[in-house]
Structure formats: structure tokens, C-alpha cells
Amino acid sequence: MSILSFPDRGPWGDSRWRGNCSGHIYRELFEQLKPQSFCDPMVGSGTSIEVAQEMNIKAFGLDLHSGFDALRDSIVERIGQEVQLTISHPPYGAQVIYSSNVWGSEPHPSDLSHAIDDNDFHEKLQVVMLNQRAATVPGGIYGTIIGDWRRNGRYTSYQAEVISRMPSDELAAVLIKAQHNVMSEKKHYGRMKFPFIRHEYILLFQKPKQVMSMLSDLASMARQQSARLTSTWKAIVRTVLMSLGGSACLADIYAKVAENAPDRLAANPNWQAKIRQTLNSNDDYFAPVDRGIWKLAA
Ligand SMILES: C[S@@+](CC[C@H](N)C(=O)[O-])C[C@H]1O[C@@H](n2cnc3c(N)ncnc32)[C@H](O)[C@@H]1O
């Protein structure tokens, strides 16, 4: 089943632990994936580990609250072996603040619930996912349970970011997990245009059976991201040329891009060179008309 819904959280873990996950979810995943070994690097109240142990799965539970930092410490080094399944359930969107609130007296700088902004969170969760991947046996599964979040009318898709930052050929399944007893946004529902979020995602990736070295895996991820950026530039320049009637001089293209793509520009100080490179290296998309004048290729 790709939709999981358990209103009851079962006897596992601690029902008073804020942001805990129903043990039935882990039970379902373990029944489906049949791992013999499992690690949860953000175990919270220990729900997943209790379920795993009951099912005779060798289980390792780690958490920042007990001295394991998934942003600094290697999971595989800490537990001393690779496992067949690693699943994290990170805090996101500052819905529940952990260090200084649920545990400890001070905010911990590595606590994902204290991420400064969305980008900081996306980067940190990617590090956690890579850490989990490195602790997974070849052919094993690594994944995360994560929701999306709307605040002040702005929707952030944490799950979409995870998918876009991890190797696309390793994505194995996307499950929907219904969320029960969600308080946030409920009281404003009557006034809201869009429904409040009542689900999370369970994203599962499969590490290839034949793994390259860690470095070449990372290099191939970087190439994937760079290809994505290149194709985004192609789409931007093409859209700009379309809006300029199908052909334009470079100065007009620069001006239109500056007007329409401020985020991209902020991220790339050499954006004018990037536009020229995009025009010059995609003859299926763009064709020169004259010196400094370009049109959409036929
Ligand atoms: C949503 S809770 C997990 C709840 C758990 N699934 C349960 O049912 O009890 C998220 C956990 O992530 C932990 N955490 C946050 N940042 C972390 C980090 N950098 N390394 C390890 N754990 C972290 C928090 O301490 C918190 O216990």
C-alpha cells in the first residue's frame, strides 16, 4: 500500500514525546521491506527501535539527545556496521523545537529543529541522508519520514527538496502517511484558501548493489545537480526569448533575465557569461541571427 493511515500510535515509544510517529508505520515498513538490521539516527522516544526489536530485527537507535550528531558523526562508524535499512524522522518546519524544549536546557546548533531557514534545513537534511546512505549495505534501503509545511501563506516542500537532492536513480518509493491529531492551522482552516496539511511522506531510496567509491558517487551526484542547473538556465533563456518575440539582442536578453530571475542571478555572479554560454552551447534551442543577436532555433 502506498498510503498508510494509523490513527492509533500503538504501545511503542512514548506518546508524550512531541512529534512522535505511530509504531504501526514502522511495523508496516518492516513487514514490507523485511530488513534484518535497522538504524534510526533520530530515534526520539525510541518508537522504531521498540518495534524492530519486537520483530527480531537487529536495531540501532541514535539521537542528538543522547550524544549522536547526524551532521558530524558517521552513523556507520558509530554503530560499527552497515545495516539493511536506515530511516530517519527529522524535525522540520520548527513545528516542534527539540533541544532547549523537549530535551536539554540550551538549543543545540546541530538540532534540525533549530535550522535558521529552509535552505539551511535542506542542506542539513541532505547531509543526514548521505550519512544514512553511507551506513546502508549495497542494495539496502535508506529513507526519511518528512512532511511539507506552510507558514505565513508560503508552502515549503521539504520532501521535494530531498528527492531533488538525492540520486534520482536511487529513488525507490514515495509513500503517503496520514497525520492524525495535527493541531497546526486547524483553527484558521475556515479562512484558508488551501487545505491544511494532514499528511507526511515516507521517501525510500535504494543504494545500488554495485557501489562505486564514495567519492565517485558524490561526483556523480554533483554532475546530476550541475546538469539540472544547466537545464534551468536553458529554460530561463528560452522563456525570455519567447517573451521578446522569439529573437533579441544580448542587452535585451540580459535586461529581461535580470527582471525575471532575481534568485538565479543572486546565486550566480557571472550570470551574463552564463547566458552567453547557454546561448552558444545549445544549438537545438538557440541560433545566432547576427553578432550579439539570438533567436529560438527552428
Ligand atoms: C520527530 S523526532 C523523532 C520522533 C521518533 N520517530 C519517535 O517516534 O519518537 C526528531 C528527533 O530528531 C532529533 N535530532 C535533531 N537534530 C538531530 C541531529 N543533528 N542528529 C541526531 N538527531 C537529531 C531530535 O532530538 C528528535 O528527537
PDB file of C-alpha atoms in Angstrom, residues 71 93 112 114-127 149 151 154 156-158 161-162 164-165 263-264 267:
ATOM      1  CA  LEU A  71      25.566  16.199  10.933  1.00  0.00           C
ATOM      2  CA  GLY A  93       9.425  23.442   9.853  1.00  0.00           C
ATOM      3  CA  LEU A 112      17.473  20.313  12.831  1.00  0.00           C
ATOM      4  CA  HIS A 114      16.810  24.959  15.105  1.00  0.00           C
ATOM      5  CA  ALA A 115      17.722  25.320  11.402  1.00  0.00           C
ATOM      6  CA  ILE A 116      17.951  29.033  10.596  1.00  0.00           C
ATOM      7  CA  ASP A 117      15.873  28.900   7.450  1.00  0.00           C
ATOM      8  CA  ASP A 118      14.622  26.491   4.803  1.00  0.00           C
ATOM      9  CA  ASN A 119      17.851  26.453   2.859  1.00  0.00           C
ATOM     10  CA  ASP A 120      19.867  25.683   5.980  1.00  0.00           C
ATOM     11  CA  PHE A 121      17.432  22.836   6.688  1.00  0.00           C
ATOM     12  CA  HIS A 122      17.595  21.432   3.121  1.00  0.00           C
ATOM     13  CA  GLU A 123      21.402  21.392   3.232  1.00  0.00           C
ATOM     14  CA  LYS A 124      21.491  19.733   6.645  1.00  0.00           C
ATOM     15  CA  LEU A 125      18.941  17.080   5.765  1.00  0.00           C
ATOM     16  CA  GLN A 126      20.929  16.233   2.637  1.00  0.00           C
ATOM     17  CA  VAL A 127      23.982  15.609   4.856  1.00  0.00           C
ATOM     18  CA  TRP A 149       4.971  22.970   5.713  1.00  0.00           C
ATOM     19  CA  ARG A 151       3.727  29.241   7.158  1.00  0.00           C
ATOM     20  CA  ARG A 154       4.263  30.180   1.978  1.00  0.00           C
ATOM     21  CA  THR A 156       7.778  24.681   1.502  1.00  0.00           C
ATOM     22  CA  SER A 157       8.071  21.170   0.136  1.00  0.00           C
ATOM     23  CA  TYR A 158      10.793  19.507   2.184  1.00  0.00           C
ATOM     24  CA  GLU A 161      13.879  19.036  -1.919  1.00  0.00           C
ATOM     25  CA  VAL A 162      15.053  15.702  -0.551  1.00  0.00           C
ATOM     26  CA  SER A 164      15.755  16.556  -5.944  1.00  0.00           C
ATOM     27  CA  ARG A 165      18.998  16.464  -3.915  1.00  0.00           C
ATOM     28  CA  ASP A 263      17.083  34.358  -7.400  1.00  0.00           C
ATOM     29  CA  ARG A 264      19.146  32.734 -10.114  1.00  0.00           C
ATOM     30  CA  ALA A 267      23.227  32.695  -6.911  1.00  0.00           C
TER      31      ALA A 267
END
